[in-house]
């Protein structure tokens, strides 16, 4: 064991590539609303909850004041329907490289393992991946009041596994998520090539580099 006792994972874009499906589902809704956006703008949606993402897209199109709360809720539901249809076939084959071995090694080494995802689909996706048993706790996104970059979801995960934040490592693929980890007082590992991740303690290009040796070395 290193000085850390728990590892807290984001889901979308860290454990599996569902970040891509969120992007495609938002893009489809955007097309229906006449608002188009690219992958660069999508980086600002990563880690942000459903309603928060919708608000950002409406703002991009200058349409933030055009709809009632009920209409906005209907748009968010529609995006989720697109998303749910895209994740129907998610299976253990969709676990990103190295992740299952990393989870196994963390277990054997005695680390607590938790998930801090903004997604209300997190339980379903983790179940489809066959990974539920590795997690001591998965935060229910419906209980989180403040979306990433607020640290709330990471702090809830740490509390649930009974580990002080400064003894936790958080793993994220989103800039907002790295900010959340930092503000929770945890050690941040970012996954990806995006320049916006440089506020993490370390940045790894891919999950293949995420090994127990990295954790032992910090
Ligand atoms: C995060 C994703 O994990 O969950 C975001 O990075 C997504 O893109 C958010 O908007 C909320 O997901 P859901 O499944 O509750 O709409
Ligand atoms: Mg993510």
PDB file of N, CA, C and O and ligand atoms in Angstrom, residues 10 12-13 172-173, ligand 2:
ATOM      1  N   UNK A  10     -14.079   7.886 -12.027  1.00  0.00           N
ATOM      2  CA  UNK A  10     -15.149   8.345 -12.903  1.00  0.00           C
ATOM      3  C   UNK A  10     -15.507   7.136 -13.783  1.00  0.00           C
ATOM      4  O   UNK A  10     -14.736   6.174 -13.867  1.00  0.00           O
ATOM      5  N   UNK A  12     -17.656   7.307 -17.257  1.00  0.00           N
ATOM      6  CA  UNK A  12     -17.677   7.578 -18.702  1.00  0.00           C
ATOM      7  C   UNK A  12     -16.342   8.139 -19.168  1.00  0.00           C
ATOM      8  O   UNK A  12     -15.938   9.225 -18.746  1.00  0.00           O
ATOM      9  N   UNK A  13     -15.643   7.401 -20.028  1.00  0.00           N
ATOM     10  CA  UNK A  13     -14.362   7.881 -20.543  1.00  0.00           C
ATOM     11  C   UNK A  13     -13.166   7.390 -19.749  1.00  0.00           C
ATOM     12  O   UNK A  13     -12.023   7.596 -20.151  1.00  0.00           O
ATOM     13  N   UNK A 172     -10.011  10.636 -13.611  1.00  0.00           N
ATOM     14  CA  UNK A 172     -10.960  11.383 -14.447  1.00  0.00           C
ATOM     15  C   UNK A 172     -10.462  11.562 -15.881  1.00  0.00           C
ATOM     16  O   UNK A 172      -9.260  11.632 -16.116  1.00  0.00           O
ATOM     17  N   UNK A 173     -11.397  11.719 -16.811  1.00  0.00           N
ATOM     18  CA  UNK A 173     -11.029  12.081 -18.189  1.00  0.00           C
ATOM     19  C   UNK A 173     -11.508  13.491 -18.544  1.00  0.00           C
ATOM     20  O   UNK A 173     -11.293  13.932 -19.664  1.00  0.00           O
TER      21      UNK A 173
HETATM   22 MG1  LIG B   2     -15.780  11.068 -17.671  1.00  0.00          MG
END
